[in-house]
XYZ file of C-alpha atoms in Angstrom:
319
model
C -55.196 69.037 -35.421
C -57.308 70.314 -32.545
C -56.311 73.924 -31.004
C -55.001 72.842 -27.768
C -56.731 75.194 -25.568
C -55.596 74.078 -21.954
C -51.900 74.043 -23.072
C -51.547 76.721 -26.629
C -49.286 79.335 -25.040
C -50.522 81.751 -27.835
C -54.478 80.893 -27.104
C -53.289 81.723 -23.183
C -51.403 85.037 -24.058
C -54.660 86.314 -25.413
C -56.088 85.623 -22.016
C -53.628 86.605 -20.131
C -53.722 90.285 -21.952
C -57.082 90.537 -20.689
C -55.448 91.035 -17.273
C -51.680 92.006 -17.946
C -50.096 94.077 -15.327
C -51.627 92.431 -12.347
C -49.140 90.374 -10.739
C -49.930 90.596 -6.799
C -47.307 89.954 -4.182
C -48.463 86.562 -2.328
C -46.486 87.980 0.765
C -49.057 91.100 1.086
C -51.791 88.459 1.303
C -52.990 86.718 4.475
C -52.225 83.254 5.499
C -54.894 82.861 7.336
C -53.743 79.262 9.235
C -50.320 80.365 9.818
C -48.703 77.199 7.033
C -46.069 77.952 4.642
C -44.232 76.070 2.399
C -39.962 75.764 1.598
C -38.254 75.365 -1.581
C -36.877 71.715 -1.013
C -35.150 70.896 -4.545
C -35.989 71.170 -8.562
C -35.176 69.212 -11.635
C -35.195 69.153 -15.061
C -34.245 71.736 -17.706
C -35.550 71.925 -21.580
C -35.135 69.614 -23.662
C -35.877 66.099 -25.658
C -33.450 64.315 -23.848
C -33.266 62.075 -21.297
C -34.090 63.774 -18.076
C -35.028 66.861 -20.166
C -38.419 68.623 -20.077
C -40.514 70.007 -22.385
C -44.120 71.546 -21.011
C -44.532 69.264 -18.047
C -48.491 69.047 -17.642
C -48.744 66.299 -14.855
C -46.820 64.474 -11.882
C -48.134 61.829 -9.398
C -46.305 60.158 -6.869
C -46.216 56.660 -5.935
C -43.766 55.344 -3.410
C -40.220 56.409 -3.771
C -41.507 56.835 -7.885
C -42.263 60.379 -9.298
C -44.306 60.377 -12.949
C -44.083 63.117 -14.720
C -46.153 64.316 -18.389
C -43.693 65.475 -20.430
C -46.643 66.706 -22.560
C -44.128 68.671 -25.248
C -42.440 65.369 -25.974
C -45.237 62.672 -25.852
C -44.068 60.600 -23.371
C -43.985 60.001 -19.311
C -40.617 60.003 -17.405
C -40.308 58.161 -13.966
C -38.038 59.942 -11.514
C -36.751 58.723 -8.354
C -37.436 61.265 -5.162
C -34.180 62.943 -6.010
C -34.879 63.941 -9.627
C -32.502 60.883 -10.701
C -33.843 59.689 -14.548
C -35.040 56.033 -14.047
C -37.252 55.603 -17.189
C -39.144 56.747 -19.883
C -43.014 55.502 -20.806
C -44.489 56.518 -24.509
C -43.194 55.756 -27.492
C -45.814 56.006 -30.548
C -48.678 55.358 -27.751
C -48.727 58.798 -25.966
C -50.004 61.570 -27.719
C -50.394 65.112 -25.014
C -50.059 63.085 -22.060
C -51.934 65.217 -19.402
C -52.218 64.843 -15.559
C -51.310 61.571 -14.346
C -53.200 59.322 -11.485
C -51.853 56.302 -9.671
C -53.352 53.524 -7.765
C -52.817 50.363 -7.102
C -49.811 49.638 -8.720
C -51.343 51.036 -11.699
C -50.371 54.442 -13.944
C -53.715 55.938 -15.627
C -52.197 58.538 -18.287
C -55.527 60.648 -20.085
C -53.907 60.896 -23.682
C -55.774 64.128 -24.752
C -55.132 63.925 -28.628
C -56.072 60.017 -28.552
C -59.443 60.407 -26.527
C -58.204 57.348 -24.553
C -56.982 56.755 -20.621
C -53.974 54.074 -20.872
C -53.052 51.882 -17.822
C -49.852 51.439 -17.582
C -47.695 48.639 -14.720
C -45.496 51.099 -11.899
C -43.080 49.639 -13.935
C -44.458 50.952 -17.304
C -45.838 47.993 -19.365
C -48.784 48.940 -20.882
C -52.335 47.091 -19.217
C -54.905 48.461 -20.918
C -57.213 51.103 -22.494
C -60.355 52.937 -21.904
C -62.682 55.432 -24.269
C -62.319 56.812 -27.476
C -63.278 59.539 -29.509
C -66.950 61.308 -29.236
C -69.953 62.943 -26.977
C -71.557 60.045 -26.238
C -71.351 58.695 -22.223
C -68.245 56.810 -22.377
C -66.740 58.975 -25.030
C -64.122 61.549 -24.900
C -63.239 65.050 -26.581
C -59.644 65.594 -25.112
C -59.385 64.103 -21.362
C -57.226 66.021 -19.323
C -57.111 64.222 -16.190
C -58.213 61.135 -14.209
C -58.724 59.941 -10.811
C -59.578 56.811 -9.154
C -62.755 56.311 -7.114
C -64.044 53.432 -5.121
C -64.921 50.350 -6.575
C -62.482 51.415 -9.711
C -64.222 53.574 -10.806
C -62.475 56.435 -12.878
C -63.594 60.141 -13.050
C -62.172 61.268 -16.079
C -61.938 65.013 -17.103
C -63.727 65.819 -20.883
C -61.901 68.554 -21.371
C -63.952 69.536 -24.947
C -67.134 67.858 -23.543
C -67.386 70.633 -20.596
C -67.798 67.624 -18.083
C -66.958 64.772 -15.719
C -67.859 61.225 -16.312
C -67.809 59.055 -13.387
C -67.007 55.290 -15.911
C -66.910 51.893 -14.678
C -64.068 49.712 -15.151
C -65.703 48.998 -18.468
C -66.124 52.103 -19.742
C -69.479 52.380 -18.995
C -70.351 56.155 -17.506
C -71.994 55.761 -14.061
C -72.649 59.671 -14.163
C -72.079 62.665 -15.549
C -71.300 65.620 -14.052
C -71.864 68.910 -16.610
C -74.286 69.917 -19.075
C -71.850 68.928 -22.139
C -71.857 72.182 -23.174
C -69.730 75.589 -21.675
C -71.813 77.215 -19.085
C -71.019 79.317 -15.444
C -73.649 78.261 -13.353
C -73.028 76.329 -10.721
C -72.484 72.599 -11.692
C -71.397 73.660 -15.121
C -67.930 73.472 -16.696
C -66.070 75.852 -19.669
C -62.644 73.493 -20.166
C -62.552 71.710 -16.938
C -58.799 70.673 -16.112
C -58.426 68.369 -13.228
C -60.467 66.521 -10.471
C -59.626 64.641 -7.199
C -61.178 62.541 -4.802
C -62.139 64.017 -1.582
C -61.515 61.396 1.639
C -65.596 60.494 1.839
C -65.495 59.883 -1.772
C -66.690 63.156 -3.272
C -65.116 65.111 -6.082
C -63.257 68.600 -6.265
C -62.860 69.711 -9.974
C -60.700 72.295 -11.332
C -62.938 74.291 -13.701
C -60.431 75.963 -15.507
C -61.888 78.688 -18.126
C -64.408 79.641 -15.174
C -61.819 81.018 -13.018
C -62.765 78.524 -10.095
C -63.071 74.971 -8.393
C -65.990 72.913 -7.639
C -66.324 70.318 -5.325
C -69.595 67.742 -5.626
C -70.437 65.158 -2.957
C -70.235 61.163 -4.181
C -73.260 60.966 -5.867
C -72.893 64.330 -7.679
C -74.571 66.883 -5.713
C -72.948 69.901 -6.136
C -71.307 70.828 -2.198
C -69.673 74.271 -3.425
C -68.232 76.533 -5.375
C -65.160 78.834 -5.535
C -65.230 81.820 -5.744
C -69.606 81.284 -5.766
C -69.910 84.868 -7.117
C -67.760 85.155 -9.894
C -66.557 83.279 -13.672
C -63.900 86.270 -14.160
C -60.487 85.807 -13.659
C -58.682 87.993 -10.658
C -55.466 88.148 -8.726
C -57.002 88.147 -5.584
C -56.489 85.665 -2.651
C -58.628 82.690 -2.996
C -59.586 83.876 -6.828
C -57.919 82.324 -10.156
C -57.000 83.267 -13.028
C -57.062 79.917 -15.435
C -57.534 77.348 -12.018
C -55.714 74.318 -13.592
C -54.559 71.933 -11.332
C -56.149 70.260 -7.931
C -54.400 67.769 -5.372
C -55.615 66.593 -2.213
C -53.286 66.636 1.076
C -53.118 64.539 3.697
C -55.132 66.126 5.858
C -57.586 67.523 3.530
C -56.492 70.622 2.814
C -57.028 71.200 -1.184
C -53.857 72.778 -3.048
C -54.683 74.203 -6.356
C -52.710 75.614 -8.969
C -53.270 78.932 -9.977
C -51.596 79.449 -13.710
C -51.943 82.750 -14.671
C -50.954 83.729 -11.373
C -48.484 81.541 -11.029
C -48.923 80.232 -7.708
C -50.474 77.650 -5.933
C -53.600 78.447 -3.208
C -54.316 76.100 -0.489
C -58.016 75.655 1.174
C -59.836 73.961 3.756
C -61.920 70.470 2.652
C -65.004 73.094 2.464
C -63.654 75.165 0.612
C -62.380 78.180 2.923
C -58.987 79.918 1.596
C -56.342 79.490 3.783
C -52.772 80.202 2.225
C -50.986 80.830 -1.006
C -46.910 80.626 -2.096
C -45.120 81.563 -5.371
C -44.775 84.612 -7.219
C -43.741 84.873 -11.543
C -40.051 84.039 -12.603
C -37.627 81.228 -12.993
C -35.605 81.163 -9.213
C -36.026 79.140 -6.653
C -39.843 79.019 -5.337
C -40.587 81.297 -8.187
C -42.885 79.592 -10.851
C -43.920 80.447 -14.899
C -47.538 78.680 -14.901
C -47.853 75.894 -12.705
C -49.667 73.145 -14.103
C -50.212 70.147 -11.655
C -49.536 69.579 -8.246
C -49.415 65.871 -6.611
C -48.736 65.725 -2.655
C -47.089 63.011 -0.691
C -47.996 61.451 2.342
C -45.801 63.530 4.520
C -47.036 66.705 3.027
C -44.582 67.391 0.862
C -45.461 68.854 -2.948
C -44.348 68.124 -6.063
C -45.174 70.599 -8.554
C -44.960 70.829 -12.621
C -43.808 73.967 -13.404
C -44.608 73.896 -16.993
C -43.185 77.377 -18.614
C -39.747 76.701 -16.677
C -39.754 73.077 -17.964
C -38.977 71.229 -14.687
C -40.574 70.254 -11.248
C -40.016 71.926 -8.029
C -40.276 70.259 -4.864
C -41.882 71.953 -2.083
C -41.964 70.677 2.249
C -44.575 72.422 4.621
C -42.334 74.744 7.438
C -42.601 73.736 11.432
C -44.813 76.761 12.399
């Protein structure tokens, strides 16, 4: 079996050694447009259960419908807004389901030790498949995440691959965003994580191993970078340390979890930092690597707190 790097908590404590002891206080830090964000509700506790957690890697929203990876146990659970268990998608078809997209009815789970995006019904009958194993366009080394683009098309994360393929319906790759292999300059990936779609169409991807996000326009010009002057991790504001997780509000602002600093920072559509929440433990509001973040159309955030095994629910405060 592959190492797997995104999610092997001993691969990520020899990374995190690299900068133990420097935990920041997000209240010290400036919110520099005045928005913070309340502890609404959380669910889930460990377990292979129903309703139980183990390593939650992904959530997306749909309706009144909350998906969530439960990555440790190879399968998807559906969750009402409330945390209430509705029902379970996987079986022997899910291997290291990552983060989740929906559209359209549809569920698109990247299964990152089957090389393969499934489709999945809202109500979890499976549709279809896309990709398999290899380099090649088309091809996949590990997706870790999806999203939908115009047309249908899918931009699919290639986690080993160091890239971004922009595939047709088909599975034909419309473009390719990466060099294929690890690199730091600008337009390159090392173990990219997550990508969403922007409003106009373009692309903000979470490249994890560089310490920062990248957002590219929709026909792949790169737009910018964050931080542009560094591929080292840091506690600072508007810095990452492992950047593994990116969701697009409703009005534009770009939330993006922060793992090894377990929090989540929130910028501006061009990429300006404006605010940050969380700090390391297991209360209420506190997180223990935060691995995906999906955000409703009323603002409100739904967040897979994957070393605390459950999802915490999170509503913007009346300023």
């Amino acid at each position: 079996m592959r190492p797997l790097l995104f999610l092997d908590v001993a691969l990520f404590l020899g990374v995190a050694a690299l900068v133990a002891g420097c935990q920041t206080d997000p209240s010290s830090v400036p919110t520099i447009d005045g928005q913070a964000y309340h502890f609404v509700t959380a669910w889930g506790v460990s377990g292979d259960g129903p309703a139980q957690l183990r390593e939650p890697t992904g959530v997306a929203i749909s309706g009144d419908t909350v998906f969530v990876s439960d990555a440790g146990n190879n399968r998807v659970q559906v969750f009402n807004r409330s945390g209430g268990s509705l029902y379970t998608i996987g079986g022997d078809s899910l291997h290291r389901p990552m983060h989740l997209e929906t559209h359209a009815g549809r569920l698109y789970v990247p299964s990152y030790l089957t090389d393969r995006i499934l489709i999945y019904s809202s109500s979890g009958g499976y549709l279809d498949g896309v990709g398999r194993s290899g380099a090649a366009p088309g091809t996949f080394d590990a997706p870790a995440a999806v999203a939908v683009m115009r047309e249908g098309r899918l931009a699919v994360v290639d986690f080993y691959n160091h890239r971004v393929q922009i595939i047709r319906p088909d599975g034909r790759a419309d473009l390719i965003l990466g060099t294929g292999t690890a690199g730091s300059e600008p337009g390159q990936f090392s173990y990219p994580t997550d990508v969403a779609v922007l409003p106009d169409g373009g692309l903000v991807v979470a490249d994890a191993y560089n310490h920062r996000i990248q957002a590219f326009d929709p026909s792949g010009v790169l737009r910018w970078v964050v931080p542009d002057d560094s591929a080292e991790a840091s506690t600072d504001a508007g810095r990452f340390n492992v950047a593994t997780a990116i969701a697009i509000g409703p009005d534009e602002r770009v939330f993006v979890a922060d793992f090894f600093n377990h929090r989540i920072q929130i910028f501006s559509g061009e990429g300006d930092f404006l605010s940050e929440f969380g700090t390391h433990g297991s209360g209420e509001g506190q997180f223990d690597r935060p691995a995906d973040i999906a955000v409703d159309s009323e603002g409100l955030l739904y967040i897979a707190d994957f070393g605390n095994d459950r999802i915490q629910v999170f509503e913007p405060a009346e300023n």
